[in-house]
């Protein structure tokens, strides 16, 4: 199983990588590690939140097996590894005292990447908010933005000389809306005021984080600073004005809010009107802090959303309707054109010459290891990557400055509220034995990248 696309068609500077996030793979939470607790630990322990009450306590035991995992990236021919720092491992209570054991772990990890010729692409926050900050209201409390900036200063000072890039926050839409309006991720609120506050604070934290990182880098550091946003191509489910309106609302709430805030210092007016009574007082005065100059924007893309209107007075009065395309294990439609559309739209309407990276793209499948020959045949995933890489080439040919592509994910891992069922990895993980088995999709990347 091979890709039809070739490495050379992307040009010699293009970066291929694979991505993970700390909570989803690390484990390493015993007292000897010094890690503090985070809101995902307690959210996961609360019945009804996560399938099977599963948590990241052990995950892929990457905390102990990181060297083997970096070897896989190197063997696959990847240029870069996108990983995240765990805030509670570095600052167990989210502020003040640092955990030396945790700081040392990331030293080893980063040095391990450099020794293997892998560029470290870091993310400061991929959702593991220290519990002590959650106790103070977490993303609903404006003070989290200063705590986040302090944390970024620690990262910048300690690691800024060795990182290729650092993104402040992964997927602010998930941090805010999915977690505070839909209640699906930690802390599990279903409250418009909570959501509106988080929607603003998460971007304010990003802006302050960018400033803190740049101010703390050791002199001579060349680390790029950016932000990673997720996008769903919003399309009307039916050929009606109501559906078109629903899709426009979803596009504003999901896509435009975050890129508008971070790139232009502007929120969509339809949203600030709808959420006016819930937004934190004085948000208008903080918009210039949100829009810091960036070195890149990361794009996470998986699928589209087909929206229909709901006949009620709530906000937002819409629902997503399953579409007719092929679906992944978790029901997400496979829609590579949506990636092309999103990249083109960003470039045209927001980012211009700013370098873009696809920082996550991939699909879940219920992969199994063959009893016959020990292989994992994931043809669907090979096709998924191939078609999305093709979409990248198409937009690059039209002038979109796309500089790299990261597959989600290196390893099967903890898929948040869905637990360990959905497998997104290029590498299969047996969670009992922690044995790693590269899948056919890993081999497809390897053949392309080492050809
Ligand atoms: C994204 C997350 C990532 C992973 C993928 C499937 O929203 O950034 O952690 O869960 O989805």
PDB file of N, CA, C and O and ligand atoms in Angstrom, residues 20-21 24 82 126-127 170-171 174 178 185 228 230 254 300 302 330 332 360 362 408 413-416 424, ligand 1:
ATOM      1  N   UNK A  20       1.204  14.305  18.438  1.00  0.00           N
ATOM      2  CA  UNK A  20       0.597  13.679  19.623  1.00  0.00           C
ATOM      3  C   UNK A  20       0.271  14.805  20.603  1.00  0.00           C
ATOM      4  O   UNK A  20       0.571  15.979  20.341  1.00  0.00           O
ATOM      5  N   UNK A  21      -0.304  14.438  21.753  1.00  0.00           N
ATOM      6  CA  UNK A  21      -0.491  15.405  22.836  1.00  0.00           C
ATOM      7  C   UNK A  21      -0.204  14.703  24.163  1.00  0.00           C
ATOM      8  O   UNK A  21      -0.473  13.505  24.307  1.00  0.00           O
ATOM      9  N   UNK A  24      -2.748  12.498  26.113  1.00  0.00           N
ATOM     10  CA  UNK A  24      -3.233  11.353  25.355  1.00  0.00           C
ATOM     11  C   UNK A  24      -2.241  10.198  25.287  1.00  0.00           C
ATOM     12  O   UNK A  24      -2.631   9.079  24.963  1.00  0.00           O
ATOM     13  N   UNK A  82       5.435  16.780  16.388  1.00  0.00           N
ATOM     14  CA  UNK A  82       4.611  17.750  17.119  1.00  0.00           C
ATOM     15  C   UNK A  82       4.130  17.084  18.409  1.00  0.00           C
ATOM     16  O   UNK A  82       3.452  16.052  18.364  1.00  0.00           O
ATOM     17  N   UNK A 126      -2.243  21.659  25.408  1.00  0.00           N
ATOM     18  CA  UNK A 126      -3.160  20.754  24.711  1.00  0.00           C
ATOM     19  C   UNK A 126      -4.072  20.135  25.780  1.00  0.00           C
ATOM     20  O   UNK A 126      -4.082  18.939  26.000  1.00  0.00           O
ATOM     21  N   UNK A 127      -4.738  21.035  26.520  1.00  0.00           N
ATOM     22  CA  UNK A 127      -5.943  20.720  27.293  1.00  0.00           C
ATOM     23  C   UNK A 127      -5.770  20.218  28.717  1.00  0.00           C
ATOM     24  O   UNK A 127      -6.766  19.985  29.412  1.00  0.00           O
ATOM     25  N   UNK A 170      -3.658  24.587  21.584  1.00  0.00           N
ATOM     26  CA  UNK A 170      -4.257  23.707  20.592  1.00  0.00           C
ATOM     27  C   UNK A 170      -5.773  23.831  20.615  1.00  0.00           C
ATOM     28  O   UNK A 170      -6.402  23.597  21.652  1.00  0.00           O
ATOM     29  N   UNK A 171      -6.344  24.208  19.481  1.00  0.00           N
ATOM     30  CA  UNK A 171      -7.790  24.169  19.268  1.00  0.00           C
ATOM     31  C   UNK A 171      -8.604  24.923  20.316  1.00  0.00           C
ATOM     32  O   UNK A 171      -9.364  24.323  21.097  1.00  0.00           O
ATOM     33  N   UNK A 174     -12.209  23.941  20.966  1.00  0.00           N
ATOM     34  CA  UNK A 174     -12.467  22.811  21.878  1.00  0.00           C
ATOM     35  C   UNK A 174     -12.315  23.256  23.325  1.00  0.00           C
ATOM     36  O   UNK A 174     -13.105  22.863  24.195  1.00  0.00           O
ATOM     37  N   UNK A 178     -16.578  23.386  23.040  1.00  0.00           N
ATOM     38  CA  UNK A 178     -16.805  21.956  23.278  1.00  0.00           C
ATOM     39  C   UNK A 178     -16.810  21.632  24.774  1.00  0.00           C
ATOM     40  O   UNK A 178     -17.522  20.744  25.223  1.00  0.00           O
ATOM     41  N   UNK A 185     -16.041  17.947  26.743  1.00  0.00           N
ATOM     42  CA  UNK A 185     -14.672  17.822  27.282  1.00  0.00           C
ATOM     43  C   UNK A 185     -14.583  18.554  28.622  1.00  0.00           C
ATOM     44  O   UNK A 185     -15.443  19.387  28.945  1.00  0.00           O
ATOM     45  N   UNK A 228      -2.521  26.995  16.966  1.00  0.00           N
ATOM     46  CA  UNK A 228      -3.140  25.890  16.225  1.00  0.00           C
ATOM     47  C   UNK A 228      -4.655  25.949  16.398  1.00  0.00           C
ATOM     48  O   UNK A 228      -5.171  25.848  17.511  1.00  0.00           O
ATOM     49  N   UNK A 230      -8.600  24.618  14.996  1.00  0.00           N
ATOM     50  CA  UNK A 230      -9.288  23.549  14.264  1.00  0.00           C
ATOM     51  C   UNK A 230     -10.438  24.138  13.456  1.00  0.00           C
ATOM     52  O   UNK A 230     -11.032  25.149  13.824  1.00  0.00           O
ATOM     53  N   UNK A 254     -17.419  28.502  14.984  1.00  0.00           N
ATOM     54  CA  UNK A 254     -16.375  27.466  14.997  1.00  0.00           C
ATOM     55  C   UNK A 254     -15.093  28.000  14.360  1.00  0.00           C
ATOM     56  O   UNK A 254     -13.993  27.825  14.908  1.00  0.00           O
ATOM     57  N   UNK A 300      -5.793  22.342  12.027  1.00  0.00           N
ATOM     58  CA  UNK A 300      -6.218  20.965  12.275  1.00  0.00           C
ATOM     59  C   UNK A 300      -7.511  20.741  11.523  1.00  0.00           C
ATOM     60  O   UNK A 300      -8.470  21.496  11.671  1.00  0.00           O
ATOM     61  N   UNK A 302     -10.277  17.632  10.053  1.00  0.00           N
ATOM     62  CA  UNK A 302     -10.708  16.232   9.981  1.00  0.00           C
ATOM     63  C   UNK A 302     -11.891  16.005   9.062  1.00  0.00           C
ATOM     64  O   UNK A 302     -11.952  15.021   8.354  1.00  0.00           O
ATOM     65  N   UNK A 330     -15.624   6.889  13.929  1.00  0.00           N
ATOM     66  CA  UNK A 330     -16.428   7.719  14.833  1.00  0.00           C
ATOM     67  C   UNK A 330     -17.405   8.605  14.045  1.00  0.00           C
ATOM     68  O   UNK A 330     -17.880   9.624  14.555  1.00  0.00           O
ATOM     69  N   UNK A 332     -17.132  10.476  11.346  1.00  0.00           N
ATOM     70  CA  UNK A 332     -16.736  11.704  10.658  1.00  0.00           C
ATOM     71  C   UNK A 332     -16.628  11.417   9.169  1.00  0.00           C
ATOM     72  O   UNK A 332     -15.955  10.470   8.756  1.00  0.00           O
ATOM     73  N   UNK A 360      -2.702  18.843  12.219  1.00  0.00           N
ATOM     74  CA  UNK A 360      -3.358  17.563  12.509  1.00  0.00           C
ATOM     75  C   UNK A 360      -4.263  17.220  11.338  1.00  0.00           C
ATOM     76  O   UNK A 360      -5.010  18.069  10.852  1.00  0.00           O
ATOM     77  N   UNK A 362      -6.142  13.211  10.061  1.00  0.00           N
ATOM     78  CA  UNK A 362      -6.072  11.756  10.167  1.00  0.00           C
ATOM     79  C   UNK A 362      -7.451  11.185  10.427  1.00  0.00           C
ATOM     80  O   UNK A 362      -8.444  11.913  10.437  1.00  0.00           O
ATOM     81  N   UNK A 408      -2.122  13.074  12.309  1.00  0.00           N
ATOM     82  CA  UNK A 408      -2.624  12.717  13.629  1.00  0.00           C
ATOM     83  C   UNK A 408      -3.037  11.267  13.547  1.00  0.00           C
ATOM     84  O   UNK A 408      -3.950  10.971  12.826  1.00  0.00           O
ATOM     85  N   UNK A 413      -4.109   6.333  20.740  1.00  0.00           N
ATOM     86  CA  UNK A 413      -3.997   6.972  22.051  1.00  0.00           C
ATOM     87  C   UNK A 413      -5.360   7.251  22.663  1.00  0.00           C
ATOM     88  O   UNK A 413      -6.391   6.819  22.133  1.00  0.00           O
ATOM     89  N   UNK A 414      -5.356   7.978  23.757  1.00  0.00           N
ATOM     90  CA  UNK A 414      -6.564   8.291  24.520  1.00  0.00           C
ATOM     91  C   UNK A 414      -7.351   9.360  23.778  1.00  0.00           C
ATOM     92  O   UNK A 414      -6.945  10.525  23.748  1.00  0.00           O
ATOM     93  N   UNK A 415      -8.475   8.960  23.185  1.00  0.00           N
ATOM     94  CA  UNK A 415      -9.243   9.910  22.392  1.00  0.00           C
ATOM     95  C   UNK A 415     -10.289  10.608  23.286  1.00  0.00           C
ATOM     96  O   UNK A 415     -11.486  10.535  23.067  1.00  0.00           O
ATOM     97  N   UNK A 416      -9.801  11.254  24.339  1.00  0.00           N
ATOM     98  CA  UNK A 416     -10.624  12.106  25.196  1.00  0.00           C
ATOM     99  C   UNK A 416     -11.913  11.395  25.641  1.00  0.00           C
ATOM    100  O   UNK A 416     -11.830  10.283  26.144  1.00  0.00           O
ATOM    101  N   UNK A 424      -6.410   6.250  16.093  1.00  0.00           N
ATOM    102  CA  UNK A 424      -5.990   7.265  15.113  1.00  0.00           C
ATOM    103  C   UNK A 424      -4.531   7.080  14.685  1.00  0.00           C
ATOM    104  O   UNK A 424      -4.030   7.856  13.888  1.00  0.00           O
TER     105      UNK A 424
HETATM  106  C1  LIG B   1      -8.304  16.983  17.788  1.00  0.00           C
HETATM  107  C2  LIG B   1      -7.377  17.030  18.982  1.00  0.00           C
HETATM  108  C3  LIG B   1      -6.529  15.816  19.163  1.00  0.00           C
HETATM  109  C4  LIG B   1      -7.244  14.542  18.775  1.00  0.00           C
HETATM  110  C5  LIG B   1      -7.905  14.685  17.442  1.00  0.00           C
HETATM  111  C6  LIG B   1      -8.608  13.434  16.948  1.00  0.00           C
HETATM  112  O1  LIG B   1      -9.429  17.739  18.024  1.00  0.00           O
HETATM  113  O2  LIG B   1      -6.519  18.129  18.907  1.00  0.00           O
HETATM  114  O3  LIG B   1      -6.083  15.818  20.488  1.00  0.00           O
HETATM  115  O4  LIG B   1      -8.108  14.163  19.778  1.00  0.00           O
HETATM  116  O5  LIG B   1      -8.814  15.735  17.448  1.00  0.00           O
END
